[in-house]
mmCIF file of C-alpha atoms in Angstrom:
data_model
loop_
_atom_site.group_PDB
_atom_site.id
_atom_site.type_symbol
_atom_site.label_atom_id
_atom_site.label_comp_id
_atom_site.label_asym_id
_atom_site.label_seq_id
_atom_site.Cartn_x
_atom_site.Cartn_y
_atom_site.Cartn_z
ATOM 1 C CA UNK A 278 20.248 217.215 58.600
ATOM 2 C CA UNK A 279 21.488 213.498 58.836
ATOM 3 C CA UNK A 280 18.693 210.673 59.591
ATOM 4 C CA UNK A 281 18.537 209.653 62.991
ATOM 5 C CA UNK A 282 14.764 207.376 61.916
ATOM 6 C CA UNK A 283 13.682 204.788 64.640
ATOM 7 C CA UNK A 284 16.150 202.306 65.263
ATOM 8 C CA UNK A 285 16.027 199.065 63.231
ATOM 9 C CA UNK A 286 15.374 196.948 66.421
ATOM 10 C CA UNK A 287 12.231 199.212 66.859
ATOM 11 C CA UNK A 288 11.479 198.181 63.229
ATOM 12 C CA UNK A 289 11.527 194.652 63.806
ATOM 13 C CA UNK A 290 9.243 195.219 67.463
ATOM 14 C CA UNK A 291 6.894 197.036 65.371
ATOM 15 C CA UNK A 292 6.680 194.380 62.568
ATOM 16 C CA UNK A 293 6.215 191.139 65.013
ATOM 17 C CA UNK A 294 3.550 193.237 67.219
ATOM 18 C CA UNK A 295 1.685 194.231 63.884
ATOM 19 C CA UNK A 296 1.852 190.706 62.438
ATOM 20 C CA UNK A 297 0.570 189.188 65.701
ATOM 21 C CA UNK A 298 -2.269 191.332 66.323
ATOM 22 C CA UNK A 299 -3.288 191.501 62.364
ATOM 23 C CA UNK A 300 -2.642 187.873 61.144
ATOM 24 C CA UNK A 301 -2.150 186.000 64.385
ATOM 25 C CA UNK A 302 1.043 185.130 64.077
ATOM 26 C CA UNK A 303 2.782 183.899 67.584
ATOM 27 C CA UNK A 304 5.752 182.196 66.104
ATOM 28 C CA UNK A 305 8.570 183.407 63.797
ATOM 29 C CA UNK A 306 11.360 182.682 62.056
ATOM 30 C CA UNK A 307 14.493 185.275 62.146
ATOM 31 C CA UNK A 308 15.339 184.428 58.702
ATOM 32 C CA UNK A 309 12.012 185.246 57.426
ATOM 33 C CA UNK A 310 11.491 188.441 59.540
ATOM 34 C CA UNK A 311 15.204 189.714 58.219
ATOM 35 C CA UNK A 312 13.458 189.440 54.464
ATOM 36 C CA UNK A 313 10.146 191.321 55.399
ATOM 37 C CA UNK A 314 12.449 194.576 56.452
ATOM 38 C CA UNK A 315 15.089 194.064 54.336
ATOM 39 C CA UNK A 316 17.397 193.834 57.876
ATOM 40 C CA UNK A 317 20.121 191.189 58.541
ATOM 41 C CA UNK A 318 19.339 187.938 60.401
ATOM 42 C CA UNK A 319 21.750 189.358 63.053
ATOM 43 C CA UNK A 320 20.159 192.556 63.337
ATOM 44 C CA UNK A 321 16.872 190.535 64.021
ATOM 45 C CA UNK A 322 18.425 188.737 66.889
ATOM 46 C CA UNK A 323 19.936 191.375 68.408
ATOM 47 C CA UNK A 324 16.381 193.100 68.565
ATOM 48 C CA UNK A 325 15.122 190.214 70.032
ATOM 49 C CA UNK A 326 17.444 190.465 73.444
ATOM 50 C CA UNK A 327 15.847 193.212 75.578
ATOM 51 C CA UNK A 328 12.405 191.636 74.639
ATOM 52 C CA UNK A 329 13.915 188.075 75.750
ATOM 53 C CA UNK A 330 15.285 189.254 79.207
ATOM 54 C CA UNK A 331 11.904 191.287 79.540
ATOM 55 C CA UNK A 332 9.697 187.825 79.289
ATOM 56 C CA UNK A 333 8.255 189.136 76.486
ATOM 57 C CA UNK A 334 9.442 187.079 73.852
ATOM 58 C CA UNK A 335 11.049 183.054 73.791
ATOM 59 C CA UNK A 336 13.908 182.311 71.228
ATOM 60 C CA UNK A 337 15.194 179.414 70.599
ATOM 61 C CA UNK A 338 17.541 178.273 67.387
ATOM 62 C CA UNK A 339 16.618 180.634 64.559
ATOM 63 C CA UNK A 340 12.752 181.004 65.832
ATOM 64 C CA UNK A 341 11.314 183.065 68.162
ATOM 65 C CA UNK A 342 7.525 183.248 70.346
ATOM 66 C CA UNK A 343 6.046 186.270 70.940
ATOM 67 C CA UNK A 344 4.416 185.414 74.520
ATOM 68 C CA UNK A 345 3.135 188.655 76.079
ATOM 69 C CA UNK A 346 2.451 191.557 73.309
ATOM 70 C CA UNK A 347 2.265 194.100 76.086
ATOM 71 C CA UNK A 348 5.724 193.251 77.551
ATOM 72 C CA UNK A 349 7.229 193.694 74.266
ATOM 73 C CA UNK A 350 4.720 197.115 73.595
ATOM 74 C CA UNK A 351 6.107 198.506 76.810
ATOM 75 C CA UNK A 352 10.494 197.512 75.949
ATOM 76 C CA UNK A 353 9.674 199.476 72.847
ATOM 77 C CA UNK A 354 7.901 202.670 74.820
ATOM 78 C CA UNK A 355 10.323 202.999 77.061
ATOM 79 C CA UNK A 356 13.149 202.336 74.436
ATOM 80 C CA UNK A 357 11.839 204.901 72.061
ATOM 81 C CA UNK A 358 13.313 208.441 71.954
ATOM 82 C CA UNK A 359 10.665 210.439 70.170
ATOM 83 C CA UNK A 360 12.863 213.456 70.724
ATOM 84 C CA UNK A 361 15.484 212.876 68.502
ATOM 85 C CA UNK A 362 12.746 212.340 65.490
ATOM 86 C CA UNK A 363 11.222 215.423 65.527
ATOM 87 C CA UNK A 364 12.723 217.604 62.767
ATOM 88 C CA UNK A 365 10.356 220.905 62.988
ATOM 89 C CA UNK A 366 7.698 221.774 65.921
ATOM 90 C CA UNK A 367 5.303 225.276 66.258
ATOM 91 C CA UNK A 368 2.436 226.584 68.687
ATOM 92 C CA UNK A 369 -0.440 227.617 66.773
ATOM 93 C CA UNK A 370 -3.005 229.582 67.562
ATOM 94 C CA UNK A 371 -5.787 227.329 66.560
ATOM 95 C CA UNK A 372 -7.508 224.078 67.950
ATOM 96 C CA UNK A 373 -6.037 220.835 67.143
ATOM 97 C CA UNK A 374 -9.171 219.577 64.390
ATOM 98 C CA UNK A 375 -8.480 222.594 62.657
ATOM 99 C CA UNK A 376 -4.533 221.874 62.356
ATOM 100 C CA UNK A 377 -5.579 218.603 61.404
ATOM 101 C CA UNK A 378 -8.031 219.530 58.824
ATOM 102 C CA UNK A 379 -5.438 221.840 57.453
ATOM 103 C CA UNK A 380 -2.725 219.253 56.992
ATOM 104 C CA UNK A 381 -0.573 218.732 53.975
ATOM 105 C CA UNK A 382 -1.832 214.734 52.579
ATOM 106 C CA UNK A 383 1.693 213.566 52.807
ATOM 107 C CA UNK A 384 1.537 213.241 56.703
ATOM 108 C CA UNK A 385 1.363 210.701 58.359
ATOM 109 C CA UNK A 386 -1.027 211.109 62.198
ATOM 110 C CA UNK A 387 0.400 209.771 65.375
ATOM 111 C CA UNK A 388 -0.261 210.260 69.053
ATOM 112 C CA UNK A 389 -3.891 211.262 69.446
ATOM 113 C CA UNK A 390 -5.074 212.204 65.960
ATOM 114 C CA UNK A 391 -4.204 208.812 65.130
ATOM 115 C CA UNK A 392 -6.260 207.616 68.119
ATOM 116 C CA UNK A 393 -9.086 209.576 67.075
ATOM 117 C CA UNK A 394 -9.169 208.703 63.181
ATOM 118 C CA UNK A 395 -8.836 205.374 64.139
ATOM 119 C CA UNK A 396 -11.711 204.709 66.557
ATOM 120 C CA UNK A 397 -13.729 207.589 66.339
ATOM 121 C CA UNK A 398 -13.571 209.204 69.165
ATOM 122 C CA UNK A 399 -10.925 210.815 71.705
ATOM 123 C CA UNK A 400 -11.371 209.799 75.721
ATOM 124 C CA UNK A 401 -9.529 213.391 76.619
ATOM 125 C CA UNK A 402 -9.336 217.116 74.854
ATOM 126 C CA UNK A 403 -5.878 217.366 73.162
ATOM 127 C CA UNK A 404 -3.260 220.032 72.681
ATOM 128 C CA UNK A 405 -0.877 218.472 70.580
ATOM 129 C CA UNK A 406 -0.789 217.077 67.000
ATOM 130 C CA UNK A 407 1.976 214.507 66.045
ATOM 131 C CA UNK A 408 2.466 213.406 62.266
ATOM 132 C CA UNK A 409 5.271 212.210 60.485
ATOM 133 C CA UNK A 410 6.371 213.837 56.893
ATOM 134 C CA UNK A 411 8.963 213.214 54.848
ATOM 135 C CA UNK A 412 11.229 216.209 54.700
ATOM 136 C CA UNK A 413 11.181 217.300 51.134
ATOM 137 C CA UNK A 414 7.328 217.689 52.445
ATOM 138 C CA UNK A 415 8.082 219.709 55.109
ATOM 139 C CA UNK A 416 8.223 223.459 53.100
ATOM 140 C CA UNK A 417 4.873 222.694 52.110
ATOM 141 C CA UNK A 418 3.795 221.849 55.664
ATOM 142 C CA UNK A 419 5.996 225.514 57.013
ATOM 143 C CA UNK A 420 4.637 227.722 54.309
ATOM 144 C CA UNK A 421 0.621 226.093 55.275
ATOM 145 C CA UNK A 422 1.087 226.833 59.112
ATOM 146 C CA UNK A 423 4.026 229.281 59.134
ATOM 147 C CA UNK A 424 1.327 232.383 59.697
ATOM 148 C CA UNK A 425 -0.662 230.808 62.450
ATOM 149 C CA UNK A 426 2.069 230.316 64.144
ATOM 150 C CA UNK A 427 2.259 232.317 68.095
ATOM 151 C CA UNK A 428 4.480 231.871 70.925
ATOM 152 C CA UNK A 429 1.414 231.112 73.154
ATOM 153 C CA UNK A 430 -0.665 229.086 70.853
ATOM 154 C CA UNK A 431 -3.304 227.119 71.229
ATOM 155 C CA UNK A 432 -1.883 223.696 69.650
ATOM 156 C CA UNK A 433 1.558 222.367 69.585
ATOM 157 C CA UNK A 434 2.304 220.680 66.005
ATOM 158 C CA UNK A 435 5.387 218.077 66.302
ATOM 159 C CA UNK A 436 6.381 217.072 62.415
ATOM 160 C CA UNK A 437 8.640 213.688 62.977
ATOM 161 C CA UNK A 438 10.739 212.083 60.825
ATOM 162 C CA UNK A 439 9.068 208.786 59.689
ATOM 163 C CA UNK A 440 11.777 205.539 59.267
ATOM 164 C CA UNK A 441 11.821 203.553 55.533
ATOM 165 C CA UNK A 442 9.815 200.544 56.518
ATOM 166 C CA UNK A 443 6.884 202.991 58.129
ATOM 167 C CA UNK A 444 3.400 202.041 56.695
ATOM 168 C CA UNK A 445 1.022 204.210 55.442
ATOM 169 C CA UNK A 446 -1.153 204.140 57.962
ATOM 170 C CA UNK A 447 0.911 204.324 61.336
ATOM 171 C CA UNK A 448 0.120 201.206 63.117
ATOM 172 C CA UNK A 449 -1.711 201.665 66.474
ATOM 173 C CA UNK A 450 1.003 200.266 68.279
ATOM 174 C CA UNK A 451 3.546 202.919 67.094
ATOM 175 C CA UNK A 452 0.896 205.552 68.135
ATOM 176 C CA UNK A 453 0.814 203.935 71.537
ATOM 177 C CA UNK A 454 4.823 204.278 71.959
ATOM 178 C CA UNK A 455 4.638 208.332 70.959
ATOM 179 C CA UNK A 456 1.893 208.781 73.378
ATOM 180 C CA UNK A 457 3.973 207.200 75.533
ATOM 181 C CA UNK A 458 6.994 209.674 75.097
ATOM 182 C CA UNK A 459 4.604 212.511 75.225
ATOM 183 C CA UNK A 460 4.319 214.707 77.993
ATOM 184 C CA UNK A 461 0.799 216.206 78.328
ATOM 185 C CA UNK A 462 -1.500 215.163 81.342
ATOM 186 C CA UNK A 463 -4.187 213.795 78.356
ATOM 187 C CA UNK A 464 -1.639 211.359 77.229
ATOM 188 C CA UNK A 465 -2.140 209.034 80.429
ATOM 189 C CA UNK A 466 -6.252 208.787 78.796
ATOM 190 C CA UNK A 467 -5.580 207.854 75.827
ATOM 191 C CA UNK A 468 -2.529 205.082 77.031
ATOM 192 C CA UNK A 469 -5.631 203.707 78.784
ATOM 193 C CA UNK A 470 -8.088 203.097 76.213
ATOM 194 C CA UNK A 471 -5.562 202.426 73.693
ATOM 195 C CA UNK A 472 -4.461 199.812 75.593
ATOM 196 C CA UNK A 473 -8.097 198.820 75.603
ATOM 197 C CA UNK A 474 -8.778 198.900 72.037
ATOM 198 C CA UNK A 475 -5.605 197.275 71.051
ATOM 199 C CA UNK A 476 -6.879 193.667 73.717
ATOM 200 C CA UNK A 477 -10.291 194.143 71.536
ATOM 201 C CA UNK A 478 -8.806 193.989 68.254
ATOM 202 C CA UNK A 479 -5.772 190.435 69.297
ATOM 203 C CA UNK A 480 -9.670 188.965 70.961
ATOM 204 C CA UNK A 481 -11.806 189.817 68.349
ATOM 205 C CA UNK A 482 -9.341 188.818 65.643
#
């Protein structure tokens, strides 16, 4: 299967949003931000169009401003097609902590594990588990949850492709954009309070 990863412009969105809320940083250059990813300069600028017309960013010369973090947050939910990442999905016929308990270390949580493991607690119940895996992971993940698997099951499990540049730890923001591209009524909750959290952290920073 070829690699369709997130888009590089969604790689640059998710490295100015990360670096603003983390370290502060309101102003960049798109020199600098093209030798962080390992992207061209013009790659960079051309990210930085649907966030200009959107308010959400100001560019001028070879700088840019990030002025309103949720503008940009919300160009980058809508823009993201979760859909075309997902390289293997079940229903099991278990509860979500115990699919989560029971996953391979390689993955990576999104959506509202990540919420969860993140701030401890989960505004709504939850039917779906999202985690990205590299694929030479993934017949270790199939042969761990290929028996529990049922037509009706309890818990969907999405396995996504994760892009080069993806830390670790998925950053909050990226777990807000898959929540966004989910489906399930629950996913409207935990928008809310991630939204919430994520004001906290850039005013308590």
């Amino acid at each position: 299967m070829g690699r369709t990863e997130m888009t590089a412009k969604e790689q640059v969105w998710r490295h100015v949003l990360a670096e603003s809320r983390e370290r502060g940083r309101a102003e960049f250059r798109q020199k600098d931000v093209a030798g962080e990813l390992g992207l061209s300069v013009s790659t960079v600028h051309a990210a930085l169009e649907v966030p200009r017309r959107a308010g959400a960013v100001e560019v001028w010369g070879r700088g840019f401003r990030l002025v309103d973090w949720r503008k940009l947050l919300t160009v980058w939910a809508v823009f993201r097609n979760l859909e075309k990442d997902v390289v293997w999905e079940a229903r099991l016929r278990y509860p979500a902590d115990r699919v989560e308990g029971d996953m391979v270390p390689q993955a990576r949580f999104s959506g509202a594990s990540a919420f969860k493991f993140r701030y401890g607690y989960a505004p709504a119940d939850y039917d779906e588990v999202l985690v990205y895996l590299e694929e030479e992971h993934l017949p270790e993940l199939e042969g761990r949850f290929r028996v529990h698997i049922r037509p009706a099951g309890e818990t969907l499990l999405r396995v996504l492709r994760p892009d080069p540049r993806l830390p670790r730890r998925v950053p909050p923001e990226q777990v807000y954009v898959d929540l966004w591209q989910s489906h399930p009524w629950w996913t409207a909750e935990f928008l809310r309070y991630l939204e919430e959290e994520l004001g906290k952290e850039r005013a308590g920073r």
